[in-house]
């Protein structure tokens, strides 16, 4: 078998390339309508009827009113119709079926829940999730605006061409619009390797591989979603089923050569956004430059500096604090920059003749932080008789240059003043790991008699973390502070610290000092300008400018060099790849005709326009096929992401082309095509025909020709939303950040998503399932059991299974147990009579009244096991979880 398979791999491309043009790449052509009869409601039915009769089959009768109202309500909103809606429709339908049905369709298409329903379909294909995937699976807290953009786009019935263009090049084609940025969340919706991008530089092999795979994700998502082309098959070799070569694949990689996935602002004008990115990048460059100079100084200090630092470390153990718990003190709010002023002040209660100010630094054993924790780099001490310091006197000024860490040595300042209030202002904060603070253990204010007038005084501050007992304001004047065990060692340590500072100052050449001063000034100006710029909101999307993270740096719009890779190997580059796409029927020039001086944005614009041109048959066939599938469960082309030679052929090719042209020529309106399909007799057929069933079953057991409607199981989201709705707990609030169905535990390596710790009574989790926070590496167990999509890969068609694990989950999951109790409470609130409670429960779940046999059985069960247990069992009714 192996030699035959190898031979097939060799000859297949040749056979495909030399055969006639494949059906999906042929131009769209107007289709002559087949003849119809009285059964036909519109053009869709004529195509379906022609195929049926060609096989000697006839369509089924129209479904009953109850089946129709449940079917179309779930299809368009993903929610169950209420008993009142069912009763009203059945009454209207009895009087005028067509009018009542059309009114129902129009009402549901106008519902805001329509967008939520069809956005879920779209996000399945786009691989949307709220985490990055791979081994660290970091959170994406700003992914959700793209999800909301998709919902809103469906509700607004946004023209499909615009919808596509926004998701590939919206920032260029529609500058100044929020949707032009939000749509780019599509390109960033797939997985992303944190280690390969942030922890590994692009120059290393793993860094090259990570970025190669990231571009592959973008172009694969684009071509699979919009054109139903499996372009990824050509990454390592010529495509084995389509006339797509190695070069075509890498020409599409070149389109995304400058693009990465990152948070980017929206809701502000493009110029401001660019300036913010430029300033953030420059600030990081200046800070790196300063660290580089300081390291060079350290390195040049040689043996003398190393010996001094060794002595300092030995002495630090001898000056560990005694007496007070060392962490007690005042602690300011936390800042991301060190130039934010913080102040803390004491009210002495009256005007005092002041002779001395004493400052005591904090000590914290946690993580080896040690003495001097939070002591400011630069500071001032001022006195005033006004609490707001509108008039004040500076007593101590250490704001001109950085002050060395005092450790546990008290700082004594002889002063002469008469005041009620003393304020310590930090003008340059102390660094922590990734942020900056101001902390002080004790402030002593000694009068002429040597008494500490600050002891027990009231403390106020600009801000405080107020974390009793460790860090409350009152700690500043409790007359207790950390002191060294060995005062002589503390004195020696202070001398060594000054000695170290002297050594370093000698190494600071005039050139270095001038550069540091200039850098500090530029850094100060850049931070000040950045502070004044509007922040905007953030979305995780395709970006070329963003705040660097480790080795993950923006391209600034400069495309990376892309080469055709031999067998997809990053270490085996061949010829450079120029931006382009794939050939269609009659196309010879598949490379984009771009000027030599073009930008990366021009590449994405060219691709977006190529996809949305009216002459691109792949685009319009692919989306029309998806819309059909979203209503019938089975697509006309059963492989919605693959219209190539390795995919399946359409069951109704003429119908597909008619739908594609109808959709394209009517502005790419989803709602227009929805209504045509929903109004057809084909869609309205019963799923349980009473006539000719055996004949049809024998000729077309899979219902490929649609001689009846397909019975379908509710999706995981529909089941969860329906249980919430029926239980009276559904919160229909739309949009915003996703809610957790887990307890989040953050660690240094990666987050832990603890589903077993989640409380289903949390009201935040009672919103629709589309708003839940989706984790790639640890998907929700309950939703996964019910065949939810795997967000790590494009899922154009979900699996539909029936397993014992599903039955056990529906019976025993914490969520269903919780909702069963709420369902029972709802029933008890609506009626005190058991028979009426059970009838209402049955109506809410199935849309109809229980018959006498059913009612007696359910009543007996409730009497024996209780109403909550009955509600729990009713959630597993097939009539609830399946649509006829």
PDB file of N, CA and C in Angstrom, residues 133 261 744 802 879:
ATOM      1  N   UNK A 133      -4.248  29.742  24.489  1.00  0.00           N
ATOM      2  CA  UNK A 133      -3.936  28.365  24.133  1.00  0.00           C
ATOM      3  C   UNK A 133      -2.467  28.051  24.361  1.00  0.00           C
ATOM      4  N   UNK A 261      -0.494  39.573  16.852  1.00  0.00           N
ATOM      5  CA  UNK A 261      -1.712  39.604  17.669  1.00  0.00           C
ATOM      6  C   UNK A 261      -1.398  40.287  18.990  1.00  0.00           C
ATOM      7  N   UNK A 744     -10.639  31.248  39.131  1.00  0.00           N
ATOM      8  CA  UNK A 744      -9.357  31.511  38.466  1.00  0.00           C
ATOM      9  C   UNK A 744      -8.246  31.568  39.501  1.00  0.00           C
ATOM     10  N   UNK A 802     -24.884  11.342  21.121  1.00  0.00           N
ATOM     11  CA  UNK A 802     -25.816  10.966  22.186  1.00  0.00           C
ATOM     12  C   UNK A 802     -25.088   9.949  23.052  1.00  0.00           C
ATOM     13  N   UNK A 879     -37.990  15.549  24.040  1.00  0.00           N
ATOM     14  CA  UNK A 879     -38.857  16.549  23.427  1.00  0.00           C
ATOM     15  C   UNK A 879     -38.378  17.971  23.744  1.00  0.00           C
TER      16      UNK A 879
END
